[in-house]
Short mmCIF file of C-alpha atoms in Angstrom, two decimals:
data_model
loop_
_atom_site.label_atom_id
_atom_site.label_comp_id
_atom_site.label_asym_id
_atom_site.label_seq_id
_atom_site.Cartn_x
_atom_site.Cartn_y
_atom_site.Cartn_z
CA MET A 1 -220.94 52.04 105.42
CA TRP A 2 -218.23 52.63 102.77
CA LEU A 3 -218.79 56.37 102.78
CA GLY A 4 -219.21 56.44 106.56
CA ALA A 5 -215.83 54.75 107.01
CA LEU A 6 -214.18 57.20 104.58
CA LEU A 7 -215.65 60.09 106.55
CA ASP A 8 -214.31 58.53 109.74
CA LEU A 9 -210.88 58.42 108.08
CA GLY A 10 -211.05 62.19 107.75
CA ALA A 11 -212.89 63.07 104.54
CA GLU A 12 -215.01 66.19 105.01
CA LEU A 13 -218.72 65.89 104.26
CA ALA A 14 -219.48 69.53 103.35
CA PRO A 15 -217.55 69.71 100.04
CA ILE A 16 -218.74 66.22 99.09
CA GLU A 17 -222.36 67.23 99.69
CA ALA A 18 -221.90 70.44 97.68
CA ALA A 19 -220.52 68.49 94.71
CA LEU A 20 -223.36 65.95 94.91
CA ARG A 21 -226.04 68.65 95.05
CA SER A 22 -224.62 70.21 91.90
CA VAL A 23 -225.57 67.09 89.88
CA LEU A 24 -228.49 65.48 91.76
CA PRO A 25 -232.00 66.55 90.70
CA ALA A 26 -233.29 69.40 92.85
CA GLY A 27 -235.18 68.21 95.90
CA THR A 28 -233.88 64.64 95.69
CA VAL A 29 -232.06 64.84 99.01
CA ALA A 30 -232.99 67.05 101.96
CA ARG A 31 -229.72 66.52 103.77
CA LEU A 32 -226.79 64.20 104.30
CA THR A 33 -225.79 63.44 107.86
CA ALA A 34 -222.68 61.86 109.37
CA GLU A 35 -223.12 61.28 113.08
CA ARG A 36 -220.89 59.41 115.46
CA GLY A 37 -222.49 56.38 117.05
CA LEU A 38 -221.95 52.89 118.38
CA ARG A 39 -222.57 49.44 116.94
CA GLY A 40 -221.88 46.95 119.65
CA SER A 41 -218.95 48.48 121.51
CA VAL A 42 -217.32 50.10 118.46
CA GLU A 43 -217.68 53.80 117.64
CA GLY A 44 -217.78 55.04 114.08
CA VAL A 45 -219.67 57.21 111.60
CA ASP A 46 -223.33 56.56 110.83
CA PHE A 47 -223.84 58.13 107.40
CA ARG A 48 -227.44 58.65 106.25
CA VAL A 49 -229.32 60.14 103.32
CA ASP A 50 -232.44 62.07 104.38
CA LEU A 51 -235.05 62.32 101.60
CA GLY A 52 -236.97 65.03 103.42
CA ASP A 53 -240.28 63.12 103.46
CA GLY A 54 -239.82 61.36 106.76
CA HIS A 55 -237.76 58.56 105.23
CA ALA A 56 -234.12 57.68 105.10
CA ALA A 57 -233.09 56.54 101.64
CA GLU A 58 -232.44 52.97 102.80
CA GLY A 59 -235.21 50.80 101.39
CA HIS A 60 -237.24 53.76 100.12
CA HIS A 61 -237.60 54.46 96.42
CA GLY A 62 -240.27 57.11 96.09
CA HIS A 63 -238.55 59.57 93.80
CA GLY A 64 -239.05 58.13 90.33
CA HIS A 65 -236.63 56.22 88.14
CA THR A 66 -233.07 56.99 87.12
CA HIS A 67 -231.51 54.94 84.35
CA TYR A 68 -227.85 54.11 83.89
CA PRO A 69 -227.23 56.73 81.14
CA GLN A 70 -228.60 59.41 83.48
CA LEU A 71 -226.23 58.31 86.23
CA MET A 72 -223.30 58.46 83.83
CA ALA A 73 -224.38 61.96 82.80
CA MET A 74 -224.33 62.99 86.48
CA ILE A 75 -220.78 61.68 86.79
CA ASP A 76 -219.76 63.55 83.63
CA ARG A 77 -221.07 66.81 85.16
CA LEU A 78 -219.48 66.16 88.55
CA GLU A 79 -216.83 68.70 89.51
CA ALA A 80 -214.11 66.31 90.53
CA ALA A 81 -210.64 65.09 89.63
CA PRO A 82 -210.45 62.65 86.69
CA ARG A 83 -209.51 59.77 89.01
CA ALA A 84 -212.62 60.33 91.14
CA LYS A 85 -214.84 60.43 88.07
CA ARG A 86 -213.26 57.25 86.72
CA ARG A 87 -213.88 55.47 90.01
CA ALA A 88 -217.49 56.66 90.17
CA ALA A 89 -218.06 55.56 86.57
CA ASP A 90 -216.42 52.17 87.15
CA VAL A 91 -218.44 51.28 90.24
CA THR A 92 -221.67 52.49 88.58
CA THR A 93 -221.00 50.49 85.42
CA ARG A 94 -220.08 47.31 87.29
CA LEU A 95 -223.24 47.51 89.38
CA ALA A 96 -225.41 48.20 86.33
CA GLU A 97 -223.83 45.30 84.42
CA ALA A 98 -224.50 42.91 87.31
CA GLU A 99 -228.13 44.03 87.64
CA ALA A 100 -228.64 43.73 83.87
CA ARG A 101 -227.24 40.20 83.99
CA VAL A 102 -229.57 39.23 86.86
CA HIS A 103 -232.68 40.51 85.11
CA GLY A 104 -231.82 39.55 81.55
CA THR A 105 -231.88 43.10 80.23
CA THR A 106 -229.45 45.66 78.80
CA ILE A 107 -227.34 47.99 80.88
CA ASP A 108 -229.19 51.03 79.54
CA GLN A 109 -232.50 49.63 80.82
CA VAL A 110 -231.31 49.11 84.40
CA HIS A 111 -233.24 51.65 86.41
CA PHE A 112 -233.89 53.39 89.72
CA HIS A 113 -234.68 50.64 92.20
CA GLU A 114 -231.67 48.68 91.00
CA VAL A 115 -228.71 51.07 90.63
CA GLY A 116 -230.45 54.43 90.93
CA ALA A 117 -231.83 54.38 94.47
CA VAL A 118 -230.84 57.65 96.05
CA ASP A 119 -228.59 56.10 98.67
CA SER A 120 -226.74 54.09 96.02
CA VAL A 121 -226.20 57.18 93.85
CA VAL A 122 -224.82 59.07 96.83
CA ASP A 123 -222.65 56.09 97.80
CA MET A 124 -221.19 55.72 94.31
CA LEU A 125 -220.50 59.38 93.60
CA GLY A 126 -219.83 60.43 97.19
CA GLY A 127 -217.53 57.49 97.82
CA ALA A 128 -215.37 58.44 94.85
CA LEU A 129 -215.21 62.04 96.03
CA ALA A 130 -214.26 60.97 99.56
CA MET A 131 -211.50 58.67 98.31
CA GLU A 132 -210.08 61.53 96.25
CA ARG A 133 -210.11 63.95 99.18
CA LEU A 134 -208.12 61.39 101.16
CA ASP A 135 -205.82 60.82 98.14
CA ILE A 136 -206.29 57.06 98.29
CA GLU A 137 -204.21 55.53 95.50
CA THR A 138 -204.72 51.77 95.89
CA VAL A 139 -207.07 49.47 97.80
CA SER A 140 -206.37 46.03 99.27
CA CYS A 141 -208.85 43.63 100.86
CA GLY A 142 -208.97 40.24 102.56
CA PRO A 143 -211.48 37.46 101.74
CA VAL A 144 -215.08 38.62 101.42
CA PRO A 145 -217.73 36.97 103.65
CA TRP A 146 -220.32 34.74 101.95
CA PRO A 147 -223.25 34.34 104.39
CA ARG A 148 -226.49 32.38 104.17
CA GLY A 149 -230.19 33.24 104.41
CA TRP A 150 -232.52 35.56 102.54
CA VAL A 151 -233.06 39.27 101.98
CA ARG A 152 -236.17 41.12 100.79
CA CYS A 153 -235.66 43.62 97.97
CA ALA A 154 -237.62 45.31 95.18
CA HIS A 155 -237.86 41.98 93.33
CA GLY A 156 -239.09 39.98 96.30
CA ARG A 157 -237.26 37.46 98.48
CA MET A 158 -233.72 36.71 97.33
CA PRO A 159 -230.89 34.54 98.67
CA VAL A 160 -227.83 36.19 100.17
CA PRO A 161 -225.55 37.25 98.78
CA ALA A 162 -228.15 38.87 96.53
CA PRO A 163 -227.86 37.73 92.88
CA ALA A 164 -226.17 40.96 91.71
CA THR A 165 -223.77 40.78 94.65
CA ALA A 166 -222.90 37.18 93.79
CA TYR A 167 -222.10 38.13 90.19
CA LEU A 168 -219.94 41.04 91.35
CA MET A 169 -218.04 38.71 93.69
CA GLU A 170 -216.88 36.53 90.80
CA GLY A 171 -213.10 36.42 90.95
CA MET A 172 -212.93 37.57 94.57
CA PRO A 173 -211.60 35.34 97.35
CA THR A 174 -214.50 34.53 99.65
CA VAL A 175 -215.04 32.77 102.96
CA GLY A 176 -218.30 31.15 104.04
CA VAL A 177 -219.73 32.44 107.31
CA ASP A 178 -222.59 30.98 109.33
CA GLU A 179 -224.62 34.18 109.55
CA ALA A 180 -228.14 34.54 108.16
CA MET A 181 -227.96 38.16 107.01
CA GLU A 182 -226.76 40.29 104.15
CA MET A 183 -223.12 41.15 104.84
CA VAL A 184 -222.17 42.59 101.44
CA THR A 185 -224.64 44.70 99.45
CA PRO A 186 -224.55 45.04 95.66
CA THR A 187 -223.14 48.56 96.01
CA GLY A 188 -220.51 47.34 98.46
CA ALA A 189 -219.52 44.50 96.14
CA ALA A 190 -219.32 46.96 93.24
CA TRP A 191 -216.91 49.12 95.23
CA LEU A 192 -214.71 46.11 95.92
CA ALA A 193 -214.81 44.99 92.29
CA ALA A 194 -213.98 48.47 91.04
CA THR A 195 -211.23 49.46 93.48
CA VAL A 196 -209.43 46.47 94.99
CA GLU A 197 -206.08 45.89 93.31
CA ARG A 198 -204.65 43.37 95.78
CA TRP A 199 -206.43 40.53 97.60
CA GLY A 200 -205.03 38.80 100.66
CA ALA A 201 -203.28 39.71 103.88
CA MET A 202 -202.70 43.31 104.96
CA PRO A 203 -199.90 44.79 102.83
CA ALA A 204 -196.77 46.20 104.47
CA MET A 205 -197.73 49.72 105.51
CA THR A 206 -197.47 52.35 108.18
CA VAL A 207 -201.01 52.67 109.54
CA GLU A 208 -202.06 56.32 109.63
CA ARG A 209 -205.73 56.09 110.51
CA VAL A 210 -208.53 53.56 111.08
CA GLY A 211 -212.16 54.38 110.24
CA TYR A 212 -215.46 52.63 110.90
CA GLY A 213 -218.66 53.00 108.88
CA LEU A 214 -221.72 51.86 110.84
CA GLY A 215 -224.51 49.66 109.49
CA ASP A 216 -228.18 50.27 110.21
CA LYS A 217 -228.77 47.44 112.66
CA ASP A 218 -227.24 46.23 115.88
CA VAL A 219 -226.05 42.66 115.33
CA PRO A 220 -225.77 40.37 118.39
CA GLY A 221 -222.24 39.24 119.14
CA ARG A 222 -220.26 41.63 116.93
CA PRO A 223 -220.17 45.25 115.75
CA ASN A 224 -222.08 45.89 112.53
CA ALA A 225 -219.37 48.06 111.03
CA LEU A 226 -217.05 48.28 108.04
CA ARG A 227 -213.42 48.97 108.95
CA LEU A 228 -211.07 50.76 106.58
CA VAL A 229 -207.37 51.12 107.38
CA MET A 230 -205.43 53.91 105.68
CA GLY A 231 -201.69 54.13 105.55
CA ALA A 232 -198.51 54.59 103.56
CA SER A 233 -196.77 51.68 101.88
CA THR A 234 -193.43 50.68 103.38
CA THR A 235 -192.32 48.84 100.26
CA GLY A 236 -192.65 51.67 97.76
CA ALA A 237 -195.37 49.73 95.88
#
């Protein structure tokens, strides 16, 4: 949803895909797609990772294991501006640290189904590339939703927010919501932890563009979409 919203803001997919293919293992991804669609009554970009075996990457982990040092090596090889590489490294490290904390292991032992799932790798590296193409300097965010219920993952049934997400949300302003579904994924929380510099109300800005990244499911009563608002500061900050 993060990358879908950035694409809806105007980032081009083709150069992002080319950069990703230069560092991902050959055959890992058949194609990346960004199609316009609707969730509820809101139109946005539905970004998907096609593994080429009849599966989308979401929830599918059939391509071996990738450990944290391998992910960092991919970022090191990535042809991108230093700021993009720093962002990719920061979000990857924060996610790996949270997963290591959950499972009582070291960051170097965190592996594929935790931070290395193909969609997460694409989200982390591709998101940084998309932000750079849009020349996004700072990120602000309001309170993060804290829902209820359970989610099924590689480690079985877990409460939401998932344990890694909960750790990543430490220090963030949150608001409890009466919805029994995962509203912030570990990767999404890692992006917030790595990029948000200001929490609270919308900063003073001239809005230039609004983008929506679409989630997988239709949710009754509201659009299942992430909204990003891009603009220029009117305060010089």
